[in-house]
Backbone as numpy.savetxt, mean C-alpha at the origin, in Angstrom:
# Nx Ny Nz CAx CAy CAz Cx Cy Cz
10.12 -12.96 -19.90 8.73 -12.59 -20.13 8.47 -11.18 -19.62
7.78 -10.39 -20.41 7.49 -9.02 -20.05 6.50 -8.98 -18.89
6.78 -8.15 -17.87 5.90 -8.02 -16.72 5.33 -6.61 -16.66
4.11 -6.51 -16.17 3.45 -5.21 -16.08 2.86 -5.01 -14.69
2.77 -3.74 -14.28 2.24 -3.41 -12.96 1.44 -2.12 -13.03
0.50 -1.99 -12.11 -0.27 -0.75 -11.95 -0.12 -0.30 -10.51
0.08 1.01 -10.32 0.29 1.57 -8.99 -0.73 2.66 -8.70
-1.35 2.55 -7.53 -2.22 3.60 -7.00 -1.60 4.13 -5.73
-1.51 5.45 -5.61 -0.92 6.04 -4.41 0.54 6.41 -4.58
0.96 6.72 -5.80 2.36 7.02 -6.07 2.83 8.32 -5.43
1.90 9.20 -5.05 2.29 10.46 -4.44 2.49 10.34 -2.93
2.21 9.18 -2.38 2.35 8.96 -0.95 3.74 8.50 -0.57
3.96 8.32 0.71 5.28 7.97 1.24 5.74 6.60 0.75
4.92 5.58 0.92 5.27 4.24 0.47 5.23 4.17 -1.05
4.20 4.75 -1.65 4.04 4.70 -3.09 5.18 5.34 -3.85
5.74 6.41 -3.31 6.87 7.07 -3.96 8.08 6.16 -4.04
8.37 5.47 -2.93 9.49 4.51 -2.94 9.18 3.34 -3.88
7.95 2.90 -3.85 7.56 1.74 -4.66 7.71 2.04 -6.14
7.34 3.24 -6.56 7.44 3.58 -7.97 8.88 3.44 -8.47
9.82 3.90 -7.68 11.23 3.78 -8.07 11.65 2.32 -8.20
11.16 1.47 -7.29 11.51 0.05 -7.33 10.86 -0.66 -8.51
9.64 -0.27 -8.84 8.94 -0.90 -9.95 9.67 -0.71 -11.26
10.30 0.44 -11.42 11.01 0.71 -12.68 12.18 -0.23 -12.88
12.62 -0.88 -11.82 13.74 -1.82 -11.91 13.28 -3.25 -12.19
11.98 -3.50 -12.02 11.47 -4.87 -12.09 10.43 -5.11 -13.19
9.83 -4.05 -13.70 8.73 -4.22 -14.67 9.02 -3.47 -15.97
8.58 -4.09 -17.06 8.76 -3.48 -18.37 7.69 -2.41 -18.63
6.49 -2.62 -18.08 5.40 -1.65 -18.25 4.83 -1.31 -16.89
4.72 -0.01 -16.62 4.19 0.46 -15.34 3.11 1.50 -15.60
1.93 1.26 -15.07 0.81 2.19 -15.20 0.60 2.86 -13.84
0.56 4.19 -13.83 0.36 4.94 -12.60 -0.94 5.73 -12.69
-1.84 5.48 -11.75 -3.09 6.22 -11.68 -2.97 7.24 -10.56
-3.15 8.50 -10.87 -2.96 9.56 -9.89 -3.92 10.71 -10.14
-4.23 11.44 -9.09 -5.13 12.59 -9.25 -4.36 13.88 -9.49
-3.03 13.85 -9.30 -2.22 15.01 -9.64 -0.89 14.56 -10.27
-0.34 15.40 -11.12 0.87 15.05 -11.85 2.02 14.80 -10.89
2.87 13.83 -11.28 4.01 13.48 -10.44 5.21 14.37 -10.71
5.25 14.98 -11.90 6.34 15.89 -12.26 7.72 15.25 -12.17
7.81 14.03 -12.66 9.09 13.35 -12.69 9.66 13.40 -14.11
10.92 13.80 -14.21 11.56 13.90 -15.51 11.98 12.51 -15.99
12.00 12.36 -17.31 12.41 11.09 -17.93 11.62 9.91 -17.36
10.33 10.10 -17.18 9.48 9.04 -16.63 9.47 7.82 -17.55
9.51 6.65 -16.94 9.49 5.41 -17.72 8.21 4.64 -17.41
7.17 5.38 -17.15 5.89 4.77 -16.84 4.77 5.57 -17.50
3.60 4.95 -17.56 2.42 5.61 -18.11 1.68 6.31 -16.98
1.53 7.59 -17.07 0.84 8.35 -16.03 -0.55 8.74 -16.51
-1.56 8.39 -15.72 -2.94 8.70 -16.07 -3.56 9.53 -14.96
-3.94 10.76 -15.25 -4.64 11.59 -14.28 -6.10 11.19 -14.26
-6.58 10.77 -13.10 -7.94 10.23 -13.04 -8.73 10.82 -11.87
-10.01 10.59 -11.89 -10.89 10.89 -10.76 -11.16 9.55 -10.07
-10.73 9.41 -8.84 -10.86 8.12 -8.17 -12.30 7.75 -7.89
-13.19 8.72 -7.92 -14.60 8.41 -7.78 -15.14 7.69 -9.02
-14.35 7.67 -10.08 -14.78 7.05 -11.33 -13.79 5.97 -11.76
-13.26 5.24 -10.79 -12.26 4.21 -11.08 -12.74 3.18 -12.10
-14.00 2.85 -12.03 -14.56 1.83 -12.93 -14.33 2.19 -14.39
-14.28 3.48 -14.69 -14.08 3.91 -16.06 -12.69 3.57 -16.59
-11.77 3.27 -15.68 -10.39 2.98 -16.06 -10.06 1.50 -15.89
-11.09 0.67 -15.86 -10.88 -0.76 -15.60 -9.93 -1.41 -16.58
-9.93 -1.00 -17.83 -9.07 -1.62 -18.84 -7.59 -1.44 -18.50
-7.25 -0.39 -17.76 -5.85 -0.15 -17.40 -5.36 -1.17 -16.37
-6.28 -1.85 -15.72 -5.93 -2.83 -14.70 -5.56 -4.20 -15.31
-5.51 -4.28 -16.61 -5.12 -5.52 -17.28 -3.59 -5.64 -17.25
-3.07 -5.90 -16.05 -1.63 -6.02 -15.82 -1.39 -7.27 -14.97
-0.14 -7.57 -14.72 0.18 -8.72 -13.87 -0.12 -8.40 -12.40
0.43 -7.27 -11.92 0.36 -6.95 -10.50 -0.22 -5.55 -10.26
-1.15 -5.46 -9.33 -1.72 -4.17 -8.94 -1.27 -3.85 -7.52
-0.62 -2.70 -7.36 -0.12 -2.26 -6.06 -0.96 -1.08 -5.58
-1.53 -1.21 -4.39 -2.39 -0.16 -3.84 -1.78 0.41 -2.57
-1.38 1.67 -2.64 -0.79 2.36 -1.49 -1.63 3.58 -1.10
-2.91 3.52 -1.38 -3.80 4.63 -1.06 -4.02 4.73 0.44
-4.07 5.96 0.94 -4.32 6.15 2.36 -4.24 7.61 2.72
-4.92 8.00 3.78 -4.92 9.38 4.23 -5.10 9.40 5.75
-5.38 10.54 6.30 -5.71 10.68 7.72 -7.06 11.39 7.82
-7.72 11.23 8.94 -9.01 11.90 9.12 -8.82 13.41 9.08
-7.71 13.89 9.64 -7.44 15.33 9.64 -7.31 15.85 8.21
-6.56 15.15 7.40 -6.37 15.59 6.02 -7.64 15.41 5.20
-8.34 14.31 5.41 -9.57 14.03 4.66 -10.68 15.00 5.03
-10.72 15.41 6.30 -11.72 16.37 6.73 -12.89 15.78 7.48
-13.10 14.47 7.34 -14.21 13.80 8.04 -14.00 12.30 8.00
-14.72 11.58 8.84 -14.63 10.12 8.82 -15.14 9.57 7.49
-16.18 10.18 6.94 -16.74 9.71 5.67 -15.73 9.86 4.54
-15.03 11.00 4.52 -14.03 11.23 3.48 -12.84 10.29 3.66
-12.47 10.05 4.92 -11.38 9.09 5.19 -11.75 7.70 4.68
-12.96 7.28 4.98 -13.41 5.95 4.57 -13.39 5.81 3.04
-13.72 6.88 2.35 -13.73 6.82 0.89 -12.34 6.50 0.35
-11.32 7.15 0.92 -9.95 6.96 0.45 -9.36 5.63 0.91
-9.63 5.25 2.15 -8.98 4.08 2.73 -9.79 2.79 2.60
-11.05 2.90 2.21 -11.87 1.70 2.02 -12.46 1.63 0.61
-13.24 2.64 0.24 -13.95 2.59 -1.04 -13.01 2.48 -2.24
-12.01 3.34 -2.29 -11.12 3.35 -3.45 -10.31 2.04 -3.57
-9.67 1.57 -2.49 -8.93 0.31 -2.61 -9.82 -0.87 -3.01
-11.03 -0.92 -2.46 -11.93 -2.02 -2.79 -12.36 -1.95 -4.25
-12.67 -0.75 -4.72 -13.05 -0.58 -6.14 -11.87 -0.95 -7.04
-10.67 -0.60 -6.62 -9.48 -0.94 -7.40 -9.32 -2.46 -7.49
-9.57 -3.15 -6.39 -9.48 -4.60 -6.38 -10.52 -5.23 -7.30
-11.71 -4.65 -7.32 -12.76 -5.14 -8.22 -12.34 -4.96 -9.68
-11.75 -3.81 -9.98 -11.27 -3.56 -11.34 -10.17 -4.55 -11.71
-9.28 -4.81 -10.75 -8.19 -5.75 -11.00 -8.74 -7.15 -11.31
-9.73 -7.56 -10.55 -10.31 -8.88 -10.76 -10.99 -8.96 -12.12
-11.77 -7.94 -12.45 -12.50 -7.95 -13.72 -11.56 -7.88 -14.92
-10.44 -7.15 -14.76 -9.51 -6.98 -15.87 -8.55 -8.15 -16.02
-8.53 -9.04 -15.02 -7.68 -10.23 -15.13 -6.29 -10.09 -14.55
-6.09 -9.14 -13.63 -4.79 -9.01 -12.97 -4.49 -10.27 -12.17
-3.22 -10.64 -12.11 -2.83 -11.88 -11.43 -2.81 -11.74 -9.91
-2.42 -10.55 -9.43 -2.32 -10.38 -7.97 -2.58 -8.93 -7.58
-3.05 -8.77 -6.35 -3.37 -7.46 -5.79 -2.63 -7.33 -4.47
-1.88 -6.25 -4.32 -1.10 -6.01 -3.12 -1.52 -4.69 -2.50
-1.74 -4.68 -1.18 -2.27 -3.50 -0.54 -1.65 -3.30 0.84
-1.51 -2.03 1.25 -1.00 -1.69 2.57 -2.19 -1.32 3.46
-2.33 -2.00 4.59 -3.37 -1.63 5.56 -2.66 -1.11 6.82
-2.79 -1.81 7.94 -2.12 -1.34 9.16 -2.12 -2.44 10.21
-1.13 -2.40 11.06 -1.11 -3.28 12.22 -2.31 -2.94 13.09
-3.00 -3.93 13.59 -4.16 -3.68 14.42 -5.46 -3.55 13.66
-5.39 -3.72 12.33 -6.62 -3.66 11.54 -7.58 -4.75 12.01
-8.81 -4.36 12.30 -9.79 -5.30 12.83 -11.19 -4.74 12.58
-12.02 -5.44 11.83 -13.37 -4.94 11.54 -14.23 -4.75 12.77
-13.82 -5.32 13.92 -14.59 -5.18 15.15 -13.95 -4.20 16.13
-12.91 -3.52 15.68 -12.20 -2.59 16.56 -13.09 -1.41 16.97
-12.88 -0.92 18.19 -13.61 0.25 18.66 -12.99 1.54 18.12
-11.78 1.43 17.53 -11.11 2.57 16.94 -11.47 2.66 15.45
-11.96 3.82 15.05 -12.45 3.99 13.68 -11.39 3.63 12.64
-10.18 4.13 12.82 -9.10 3.88 11.86 -8.86 2.38 11.69
-8.67 1.69 12.79 -8.40 0.25 12.74 -9.59 -0.53 12.19
-10.80 -0.06 12.51 -12.00 -0.74 12.03 -12.13 -0.64 10.51
-11.87 0.55 9.97 -11.95 0.72 8.51 -10.91 -0.14 7.81
-9.71 -0.17 8.34 -8.66 -1.00 7.75 -9.04 -2.48 7.82
-9.62 -2.89 8.93 -10.04 -4.27 9.08 -11.19 -4.62 8.15
-12.12 -3.70 7.98 -13.23 -3.94 7.07 -12.73 -4.06 5.63
-11.72 -3.27 5.28 -11.14 -3.38 3.94 -10.54 -4.76 3.74
-9.77 -5.22 4.70 -9.16 -6.55 4.58 -10.22 -7.62 4.38
-11.27 -7.55 5.18 -12.34 -8.55 5.08 -13.03 -8.50 3.73
-13.32 -7.30 3.24 -14.00 -7.16 1.96 -13.12 -7.63 0.80
-11.84 -7.35 0.89 -10.92 -7.80 -0.16 -10.86 -9.33 -0.20
-10.84 -9.93 0.97 -10.77 -11.39 1.02 -12.04 -12.02 0.45
-13.18 -11.36 0.65 -14.45 -11.87 0.13 -14.48 -11.87 -1.40
-13.65 -11.04 -2.01 -13.62 -10.98 -3.48 -13.02 -12.25 -4.09
-12.29 -13.01 -3.27 -11.63 -14.23 -3.74 -10.75 -13.93 -4.95
-9.87 -12.97 -4.77 -8.91 -12.63 -5.81 -7.95 -13.79 -6.01
-7.41 -13.94 -7.21 -6.47 -15.04 -7.47 -5.31 -15.05 -6.48
-4.82 -13.83 -6.16 -3.69 -13.71 -5.24 -3.77 -12.36 -4.54
-3.89 -12.37 -3.22 -4.04 -11.15 -2.44 -2.96 -11.09 -1.37
-2.20 -9.99 -1.36 -1.14 -9.80 -0.37 -1.45 -8.54 0.43
-1.58 -8.69 1.76 -1.93 -7.59 2.64 -0.75 -7.32 3.58
-0.19 -6.12 3.49 0.93 -5.74 4.35 0.40 -4.88 5.49
0.77 -5.25 6.73 0.20 -4.63 7.93 1.32 -3.99 8.77
1.83 -2.85 8.32 2.94 -2.22 9.05 2.50 -1.51 10.31
3.47 -1.28 11.20 3.23 -0.44 12.37 3.43 1.01 11.93
3.86 1.88 12.82 4.09 3.29 12.48 5.08 3.39 11.32
4.70 4.12 10.28 5.53 4.24 9.09 6.42 5.47 9.20
7.73 5.26 9.03 8.70 6.34 9.12 9.11 6.82 7.73
9.48 8.10 7.64 9.94 8.66 6.37 9.63 10.13 6.29
10.18 10.78 5.28 9.97 12.22 5.09 8.68 12.44 4.31
7.68 12.96 4.98 6.39 13.22 4.35 6.34 14.65 3.81
5.58 14.82 2.72 5.40 16.15 2.14 4.45 16.98 3.00
3.43 16.30 3.57 2.49 17.03 4.41 2.85 16.84 5.88
2.40 17.76 6.70 2.71 17.72 8.12 1.74 16.80 8.85
2.29 15.85 9.61 1.49 14.99 10.47 2.14 15.04 11.85
1.67 15.95 12.68 2.33 16.27 13.94 2.53 15.05 14.83
1.50 14.25 15.01 1.60 13.09 15.89 2.64 12.10 15.38
2.64 11.86 14.07 3.58 10.90 13.51 5.01 11.44 13.56
5.19 12.76 13.35 6.52 13.34 13.43 7.06 13.23 14.85
6.19 13.43 15.83 6.61 13.30 17.23 7.02 11.86 17.52
6.25 10.91 17.00 6.56 9.50 17.23 7.87 9.13 16.55
8.14 9.69 15.39 9.39 9.41 14.69 10.59 9.88 15.51
10.44 11.03 16.15 11.53 11.56 16.96 11.80 10.68 18.17
10.75 10.07 18.70 10.89 9.23 19.89 11.32 7.80 19.57
11.06 7.35 18.34 11.26 5.94 18.01 12.66 5.41 18.30
13.74 6.18 18.06 15.07 5.64 18.38 15.26 5.35 19.86
14.46 6.02 20.70 14.62 5.87 22.14 14.01 4.59 22.68
12.96 4.10 21.98 12.29 2.92 22.52 12.31 1.70 21.61
12.70 1.86 20.35 12.67 0.72 19.43 13.55 -0.43 19.88
14.69 -0.11 20.49 15.60 -1.16 20.92 14.98 -2.07 21.97
13.96 -1.57 22.65 13.31 -2.35 23.70 12.33 -3.38 23.12
11.94 -3.16 21.86 10.94 -4.03 21.24 11.64 -5.21 20.59
11.80 -6.27 21.33 12.49 -7.46 20.85 11.58 -8.67 20.98
12.00 -9.78 20.37 11.20 -10.99 20.42 9.82 -10.76 19.81
8.75 -11.20 20.47 7.39 -11.03 19.94 7.00 -9.56 19.77
7.71 -8.67 20.46 7.38 -7.24 20.40 7.97 -6.55 19.17
8.79 -7.27 18.41 9.43 -6.65 17.24 8.40 -6.13 16.24
7.23 -6.74 16.21 6.21 -6.33 15.25 5.71 -4.92 15.50
5.99 -4.39 16.72 5.52 -3.05 17.06 6.54 -1.96 16.74
7.71 -2.35 16.26 8.72 -1.35 15.93 8.28 -0.50 14.74
8.53 0.81 14.78 8.25 1.64 13.60 9.06 1.11 12.41
8.56 1.34 11.21 9.18 0.77 10.03 9.32 1.82 8.93
10.42 1.78 8.22 10.68 2.72 7.14 9.77 2.44 5.95
9.28 3.50 5.34 8.38 3.36 4.19 9.04 2.57 3.06
10.32 2.79 2.84 11.01 2.08 1.77 11.00 0.58 2.00
11.08 0.17 3.26 11.09 -1.25 3.59 9.74 -1.89 3.24
8.67 -1.14 3.43 7.35 -1.65 3.05 7.27 -1.81 1.53
7.80 -0.83 0.81 7.81 -0.91 -0.65 8.60 -2.12 -1.14
9.73 -2.36 -0.52 10.55 -3.52 -0.88 9.79 -4.81 -0.62
9.13 -4.89 0.53 8.39 -6.10 0.88 7.24 -6.35 -0.10
6.63 -5.30 -0.61 5.55 -5.47 -1.59 6.09 -6.13 -2.86
7.26 -5.68 -3.28 7.90 -6.27 -4.46 8.19 -7.75 -4.21
8.75 -8.03 -3.05 9.11 -9.41 -2.71 7.86 -10.29 -2.59
6.78 -9.74 -2.05 5.54 -10.51 -1.94 5.01 -10.88 -3.31
5.08 -9.96 -4.24 4.61 -10.23 -5.61 5.44 -11.33 -6.25
6.70 -11.38 -5.92 7.59 -12.39 -6.51 7.30 -13.80 -6.02
6.56 -13.93 -4.91 6.26 -15.26 -4.38 5.34 -16.05 -5.30
4.44 -15.35 -5.95 3.50 -15.98 -6.88 2.79 -17.18 -6.23
2.15 -16.89 -5.10 1.43 -17.92 -4.36 -0.06 -17.57 -4.32
-0.92 -18.40 -4.88 -2.37 -18.13 -4.88 -2.92 -18.03 -3.47
-4.03 -17.31 -3.34 -4.68 -17.19 -2.04 -4.40 -15.86 -1.37
-4.82 -15.76 -0.10 -4.65 -14.53 0.67 -3.48 -14.67 1.64
-2.64 -13.65 1.67 -1.45 -13.67 2.53 -1.36 -12.35 3.29
-1.09 -12.44 4.59 -0.92 -11.25 5.43 0.49 -11.23 6.00
1.06 -10.03 6.09 2.42 -9.90 6.58 2.48 -8.87 7.71
2.97 -9.30 8.88 3.14 -8.40 10.01 4.34 -7.48 9.76
4.45 -6.46 10.60 5.51 -5.48 10.44 6.89 -6.10 10.57
7.06 -7.03 11.51 8.37 -7.66 11.67 8.70 -8.55 10.48
7.70 -9.17 9.88 7.93 -9.97 8.68 8.32 -9.09 7.50
7.70 -7.92 7.43 8.04 -6.97 6.37 9.51 -6.57 6.49
9.97 -6.33 7.71 11.37 -5.96 7.94 12.31 -7.08 7.51
11.93 -8.32 7.77 12.76 -9.45 7.39 12.90 -9.54 5.88
11.80 -9.29 5.17 11.84 -9.32 3.71 12.75 -8.22 3.18
12.64 -7.04 3.78 13.45 -5.90 3.34 14.94 -6.15 3.58
15.25 -6.82 4.69 16.64 -7.10 5.02 17.29 -8.02 4.00
16.49 -8.89 3.38 17.04 -9.83 2.42 16.94 -9.34 0.98
16.53 -8.09 0.80 16.33 -7.55 -0.55 17.66 -7.30 -1.23
17.71 -7.66 -2.51 18.90 -7.41 -3.33 18.49 -6.54 -4.50
19.17 -5.39 -4.68 18.86 -4.49 -5.80 19.16 -5.16 -7.13
């Protein structure tokens, strides 16, 4: 049976890995992006869009699986309001489009520590997104909650680069219940998203960082 997917956030660290994996698993892939990907011999449909007008592209969400890897930083966004638009408004609007268009499942990356009652703005926004998505009562919702994401980023994120350099020094100490706090490779998150979609289990599902690693370890190309 032919399978179809839609991806938001293909220019990001996780989204870039995910796009490559989707080409191995889906016959039709729709990519919504605000700038061209410039990939040769593309085997997907690329649509340049304005994310403030996502509703206008609702018909494109008529696919089996919608993958949302949208995210930014307050520094890059320029303000808390701009950050919230990218990390809350856009993913939520995408989920609404997916529901209206009849998509079977919605998969999204949030963060470890996401909590709508958190005193930290970043964690609070991520938690509010999770809560709002669950309120939509989507047929199938998969929320991946990674810890620090490792990988080669196109833009400079000084704090994250510093943490990446230190991670080999302390990751070995995070064992047992602490494994969920280990930094995780972006590709492993992408793999886990694919595996989550393959479960085909109705309802809302959340995956901790250590669970994501377990899924990635069992992945077969």
